[in-house]
CSV table of C-alpha atoms in Angstrom, one decimal:
chain,number,residue,atom,x,y,z
Q,1,MET,CA,-3.0,-15.4,-19.1
Q,2,ARG,CA,-6.1,-14.5,-17.1
Q,3,ALA,CA,-5.4,-12.1,-14.2
Q,4,LEU,CA,-7.5,-11.1,-11.2
Q,5,ILE,CA,-6.6,-7.8,-9.5
Q,6,VAL,CA,-7.3,-7.5,-5.7
Q,7,ASP,CA,-6.8,-4.1,-4.1
Q,8,ASP,CA,-9.1,-1.9,-1.9
Q,9,GLU,CA,-7.9,1.2,-3.7
Q,10,PRO,CA,-9.8,1.9,-7.0
Q,11,LEU,CA,-6.9,4.0,-8.3
Q,12,ALA,CA,-4.4,1.3,-7.7
Q,13,ARG,CA,-6.7,-1.3,-9.4
Q,14,SER,CA,-7.3,0.8,-12.5
Q,15,ARG,CA,-3.6,1.6,-12.9
Q,16,LEU,CA,-2.6,-2.0,-12.6
Q,17,ALA,CA,-5.4,-3.1,-15.0
Q,18,ARG,CA,-4.1,-0.6,-17.6
Q,19,MET,CA,-0.5,-1.8,-17.2
Q,20,LEU,CA,-1.5,-5.5,-17.4
Q,21,GLY,CA,-3.7,-4.8,-20.4
Q,22,ALA,CA,-0.7,-3.4,-22.3
Q,23,ILE,CA,1.2,-6.7,-21.9
Q,24,ASP,CA,0.6,-9.2,-24.8
Q,25,GLY,CA,-1.3,-12.2,-23.8
Q,26,VAL,CA,-2.6,-10.9,-20.5
Q,27,GLU,CA,-6.4,-10.4,-19.9
Q,28,VAL,CA,-7.8,-8.9,-16.7
Q,29,VAL,CA,-10.8,-11.0,-16.0
Q,30,GLY,CA,-11.9,-9.4,-12.8
Q,31,GLU,CA,-11.2,-7.0,-10.0
Q,32,ALA,CA,-12.0,-7.2,-6.3
Q,33,SER,CA,-11.8,-4.7,-3.5
Q,34,ASP,CA,-11.4,-7.0,-0.5
Q,35,GLY,CA,-10.5,-10.5,0.4
Q,36,GLU,CA,-14.0,-12.0,0.5
Q,37,GLU,CA,-14.8,-10.7,-3.0
Q,38,ALA,CA,-11.4,-12.0,-4.1
Q,39,LEU,CA,-12.2,-15.5,-3.1
Q,40,ALA,CA,-15.5,-15.4,-4.7
Q,41,GLN,CA,-14.0,-14.1,-8.0
Q,42,ILE,CA,-11.3,-16.7,-7.9
Q,43,GLY,CA,-14.0,-19.4,-7.9
Q,44,ARG,CA,-16.0,-17.6,-10.6
Q,45,HIS,CA,-13.2,-16.7,-13.1
Q,46,ALA,CA,-10.5,-19.3,-12.4
Q,47,PRO,CA,-7.7,-16.9,-13.1
Q,48,ASP,CA,-4.2,-18.0,-13.9
Q,49,VAL,CA,-2.7,-15.4,-11.5
Q,50,VAL,CA,-3.9,-13.2,-8.7
Q,51,PHE,CA,-2.3,-9.8,-8.1
Q,52,LEU,CA,-3.1,-9.5,-4.4
Q,53,ASP,CA,-2.7,-6.4,-2.2
Q,54,ILE,CA,-1.5,-7.4,1.3
Q,55,HIS,CA,-3.0,-4.6,3.3
Q,56,MET,CA,-6.8,-4.4,3.0
Q,57,PRO,CA,-9.5,-4.0,5.6
Q,58,GLY,CA,-11.3,-7.1,6.7
Q,59,LEU,CA,-9.9,-10.2,5.1
Q,60,ASP,CA,-6.4,-9.0,4.0
Q,61,GLY,CA,-4.1,-10.5,1.4
Q,62,ILE,CA,-2.3,-12.8,3.8
Q,63,SER,CA,-5.6,-14.2,5.0
Q,64,VAL,CA,-6.6,-14.8,1.4
Q,65,ALA,CA,-3.3,-16.5,0.6
Q,66,THR,CA,-3.5,-18.8,3.6
Q,67,SER,CA,-7.2,-19.7,3.1
Q,68,SER,CA,-6.8,-22.6,0.8
Q,69,ASP,CA,-4.3,-24.8,-1.0
Q,70,ASP,CA,-6.4,-24.7,-4.1
Q,71,LEU,CA,-5.4,-21.2,-5.3
Q,72,PRO,CA,-3.8,-19.9,-8.5
Q,73,PRO,CA,-0.3,-18.4,-8.4
Q,74,ILE,CA,-0.2,-15.3,-6.3
Q,75,VAL,CA,1.8,-12.1,-6.9
Q,76,PHE,CA,1.7,-9.9,-3.8
Q,77,THR,CA,1.5,-6.1,-4.3
Q,78,THR,CA,2.5,-3.9,-1.4
Q,79,ALA,CA,3.5,-0.3,-0.5
Q,80,TYR,CA,5.9,-1.6,2.1
Q,81,ASP,CA,9.7,-1.8,1.7
Q,82,GLU,CA,10.7,-4.9,-0.2
Q,83,HIS,CA,13.0,-6.0,2.7
Q,84,ALA,CA,9.9,-6.4,4.9
Q,85,LEU,CA,8.8,-9.1,2.5
Q,86,ALA,CA,12.2,-11.0,2.2
Q,87,ALA,CA,10.6,-14.0,4.0
Q,88,PHE,CA,8.1,-14.4,1.2
Q,89,ASP,CA,10.7,-14.5,-1.6
Q,90,ALA,CA,11.4,-18.2,-1.4
Q,91,ALA,CA,7.7,-19.2,-1.6
Q,92,ALA,CA,5.7,-16.4,-3.3
Q,93,VAL,CA,5.5,-16.5,-7.0
Q,94,ASP,CA,6.5,-12.9,-6.9
Q,95,TYR,CA,5.8,-9.6,-5.1
Q,96,LEU,CA,5.7,-6.0,-6.5
Q,97,LEU,CA,6.5,-2.9,-4.5
Q,98,LYS,CA,4.1,0.0,-5.1
Q,99,PRO,CA,4.1,2.1,-7.1
Q,100,ILE,CA,4.5,-0.7,-9.6
Q,101,GLY,CA,6.8,-0.1,-12.6
Q,102,ARG,CA,6.2,-1.4,-16.1
Q,103,VAL,CA,9.5,-3.3,-16.3
Q,104,ARG,CA,9.1,-4.9,-12.9
Q,105,LEU,CA,5.5,-5.9,-13.7
Q,106,GLU,CA,6.5,-7.6,-17.0
Q,107,LYS,CA,9.2,-9.6,-15.1
Q,108,ALA,CA,6.5,-10.8,-12.7
Q,109,VAL,CA,4.3,-11.9,-15.6
Q,110,GLN,CA,7.1,-13.8,-17.2
Q,111,LYS,CA,7.8,-15.5,-13.9
Q,112,VAL,CA,4.2,-16.6,-13.7
Q,113,ARG,CA,4.3,-17.8,-17.3
Q,114,ARG,CA,7.2,-20.1,-16.5
Q,115,LEU,CA,4.8,-22.0,-14.2
Q,116,THR,CA,3.3,-23.8,-17.1
Q,117,ASP,CA,2.9,-27.0,-15.1
Q,118,ARG,CA,-0.2,-26.7,-12.9
Q,119,SER,CA,1.3,-29.0,-10.3
Q,120,GLU,CA,4.4,-26.8,-10.1
Q,121,ALA,CA,2.2,-23.8,-9.6
Q,122,GLN,CA,0.3,-25.6,-6.8
Q,123,VAL,CA,3.6,-26.5,-5.1
Q,124,ALA,CA,4.6,-22.8,-5.1
Q,125,VAL,CA,1.2,-21.7,-3.7
Q,126,GLY,CA,1.3,-24.5,-1.1
Q,127,GLU,CA,4.8,-23.4,0.0
Q,128,LEU,CA,3.5,-19.8,0.2
Q,129,ARG,CA,0.5,-20.8,2.4
Q,130,ALA,CA,2.7,-22.8,4.8
Q,131,LEU,CA,5.2,-19.9,5.1
Q,132,LEU,CA,2.5,-17.3,5.7
Q,133,SER,CA,0.8,-19.5,8.3
Q,134,GLN,CA,4.0,-19.8,10.3
Q,135,ARG,CA,4.9,-16.1,10.0
Q,136,PRO,CA,4.3,-14.2,13.2
Q,137,PRO,CA,2.6,-10.7,12.9
Q,138,SER,CA,5.1,-8.0,12.5
Q,139,SER,CA,5.3,-4.3,12.0
Q,140,ASP,CA,8.0,-1.7,11.2
Q,141,VAL,CA,8.0,-0.7,14.9
Q,142,ALA,CA,8.4,-4.3,16.2
Q,143,SER,CA,11.1,-5.1,13.8
Q,144,GLY,CA,13.0,-1.9,14.1
Q,145,ARG,CA,12.6,-1.0,10.5
Q,146,THR,CA,12.2,2.6,9.3
Q,147,PRO,CA,9.0,2.9,7.3
Q,148,ARG,CA,9.6,3.8,3.7
Q,149,ILE,CA,7.5,5.8,1.3
Q,150,CYS,CA,7.7,5.3,-2.5
Q,151,ALA,CA,7.0,7.9,-5.1
Q,152,THR,CA,7.7,7.5,-8.8
Q,153,VAL,CA,8.6,10.5,-11.0
Q,154,GLY,CA,9.4,10.1,-14.7
Q,155,GLY,CA,10.1,6.4,-14.4
Q,156,THR,CA,12.3,6.7,-11.3
Q,157,THR,CA,11.1,5.3,-8.0
Q,158,HIS,CA,12.3,7.5,-5.1
Q,159,LEU,CA,12.3,6.1,-1.5
Q,160,PHE,CA,11.8,8.4,1.5
Q,161,ASP,CA,12.1,7.9,5.2
Q,162,ALA,CA,8.5,8.4,6.3
Q,163,THR,CA,9.5,9.9,9.6
Q,164,ALA,CA,11.3,12.8,7.8
Q,165,ILE,CA,8.0,13.8,6.1
Q,166,THR,CA,6.0,16.4,8.0
Q,167,ARG,CA,2.6,16.0,6.3
Q,168,PHE,CA,0.6,13.9,3.8
Q,169,PHE,CA,-2.4,15.6,2.2
Q,170,ALA,CA,-5.2,14.9,-0.2
Q,171,SER,CA,-4.5,16.5,-3.6
Q,172,ALA,CA,-7.4,16.0,-6.2
Q,173,LYS,CA,-7.7,12.2,-6.5
Q,174,TYR,CA,-4.2,11.5,-5.1
Q,175,VAL,CA,-2.3,11.7,-1.8
Q,176,ALA,CA,0.8,14.0,-1.9
Q,177,PHE,CA,3.7,15.1,0.3
Q,178,SER,CA,6.4,17.8,0.0
Q,179,GLN,CA,10.1,17.1,0.5
Q,180,ALA,CA,12.9,19.6,-0.1
Q,181,GLY,CA,10.5,21.9,-2.0
Q,182,GLU,CA,9.3,19.2,-4.4
Q,183,GLU,CA,5.8,17.7,-4.3
Q,184,TYR,CA,5.4,13.9,-4.8
Q,185,LEU,CA,2.3,11.7,-5.3
Q,186,VAL,CA,1.8,8.4,-3.7
Q,187,GLU,CA,-0.9,5.7,-4.5
Q,188,ASP,CA,-1.6,4.9,-0.9
Q,189,SER,CA,-4.8,6.3,0.6
Q,190,LEU,CA,-4.6,8.5,3.7
Q,191,SER,CA,-6.4,5.8,5.6
Q,192,ASP,CA,-3.7,3.2,4.6
Q,193,LEU,CA,-0.9,5.7,5.6
Q,194,GLU,CA,-2.7,6.5,8.9
Q,195,THR,CA,-2.8,2.8,9.8
Q,196,ARG,CA,0.8,2.2,8.8
Q,197,LEU,CA,2.3,5.3,10.4
Q,198,ALA,CA,0.2,5.7,13.5
Q,199,ASP,CA,2.9,4.0,15.6
Q,200,HIS,CA,5.5,6.3,14.1
Q,201,GLY,CA,3.8,9.5,15.5
Q,202,PHE,CA,1.5,10.4,12.6
Q,203,PHE,CA,-2.0,11.8,13.5
Q,204,ARG,CA,-5.0,12.3,11.2
Q,205,THR,CA,-5.9,15.9,11.9
Q,206,HIS,CA,-8.5,16.2,9.1
Q,207,ARG,CA,-10.0,13.9,6.5
Q,208,GLY,CA,-7.5,15.4,4.0
Q,209,GLU,CA,-4.5,15.7,6.4
Q,210,LEU,CA,-2.1,13.3,8.1
Q,211,VAL,CA,0.5,15.0,10.2
Q,212,ASN,CA,3.8,14.1,11.8
Q,213,LEU,CA,3.3,15.1,15.4
Q,214,ALA,CA,7.0,15.7,15.9
Q,215,ALA,CA,7.0,18.3,13.2
Q,216,ILE,CA,4.2,20.5,14.8
Q,217,ARG,CA,5.6,23.8,16.0
Q,218,SER,CA,2.3,25.7,16.8
Q,219,LEU,CA,-1.4,25.3,16.9
Q,220,LYS,CA,-3.7,28.3,16.1
Q,221,SER,CA,-7.4,28.5,16.5
Q,222,ASP,CA,-9.7,31.3,15.4
Q,223,ASP,CA,-13.1,31.8,13.8
Q,224,GLY,CA,-11.9,30.2,10.6
Q,225,GLY,CA,-10.9,27.0,12.4
Q,226,THR,CA,-7.7,25.4,13.6
Q,227,VAL,CA,-4.4,24.9,11.8
Q,228,VAL,CA,-1.0,23.6,12.9
Q,229,SER,CA,2.2,25.0,11.6
Q,230,LEU,CA,5.0,22.5,10.8
Q,231,SER,CA,8.7,22.6,11.0
Q,232,ASP,CA,9.2,23.1,7.3
Q,233,GLY,CA,6.7,26.0,7.0
Q,234,GLN,CA,3.7,24.0,5.9
Q,235,GLU,CA,0.3,24.3,7.6
Q,236,ALA,CA,-2.3,21.6,8.0
Q,237,ARG,CA,-6.0,21.9,8.8
Q,238,VAL,CA,-7.5,20.4,12.0
Q,239,SER,CA,-11.1,19.2,12.1
Q,240,ARG,CA,-13.1,20.8,14.9
Q,241,ARG,CA,-14.0,17.4,16.3
Q,242,LEU,CA,-10.3,16.4,16.4
Q,243,VAL,CA,-8.8,19.4,18.1
Q,244,ALA,CA,-9.2,17.9,21.6
Q,245,ASP,CA,-7.7,14.6,20.5
Q,246,LEU,CA,-4.8,16.4,18.9
Q,247,LYS,CA,-4.1,18.4,22.0
Q,248,ARG,CA,-4.0,15.3,24.1
Q,249,ALA,CA,-1.6,13.7,21.6
Q,250,LEU,CA,0.6,16.7,21.9
Q,251,GLY,CA,0.4,16.8,25.7
Q,252,ILE,CA,-1.4,20.1,25.7
Q,253,ARG,CA,-4.0,20.6,28.5
């Protein structure tokens, strides 16, 4: 099985490539970081399956999936709660919730392998395209859903209410957050989290910080810069150029 991986995050691509490479009979023939590159590589490599991230800048996964009837089977990958994708289940070949687990990935591969008949695969892709074309834009806010954050520790995937998290921060090559005294890593970039959580009161105070405005208890500025203190005792840096914007967001004159 020839697989193409499409994700704008290099870390997510490399992790999925390693996992797919460990499955017998699966060969990763290419990687793409955006939708335009994905379509080009689909034409170049003719993969048997595309592991396609939904949320990407520019041409996103949904746009790729609805761009043509002549596509290989698609397995969506997403950091969003699986219930937000329930509408896809009848038509998508499969979808995987990030962070992707080995067992779940193997099940998706088996599902694709069952589509041995090319015409059957095209029917599945055609149904997916029709469904996505009719699906109105939605968001966690519009649908009333609580945004969920996933973190995997020792093979166990933990789900968190994003609005209960006070701060996401850059940690080496990862993004982390603290909850109940424990630190968790997520595969989402801060930029992705910023886009997803902006409507839920999160503010990018620094290139390495994304803060829940509701958790801010004080703002302190001195010669060393500006920091905010949060309800759980954490502190977050504030970029000088963002201090005024943060004050406006907090209603401070």
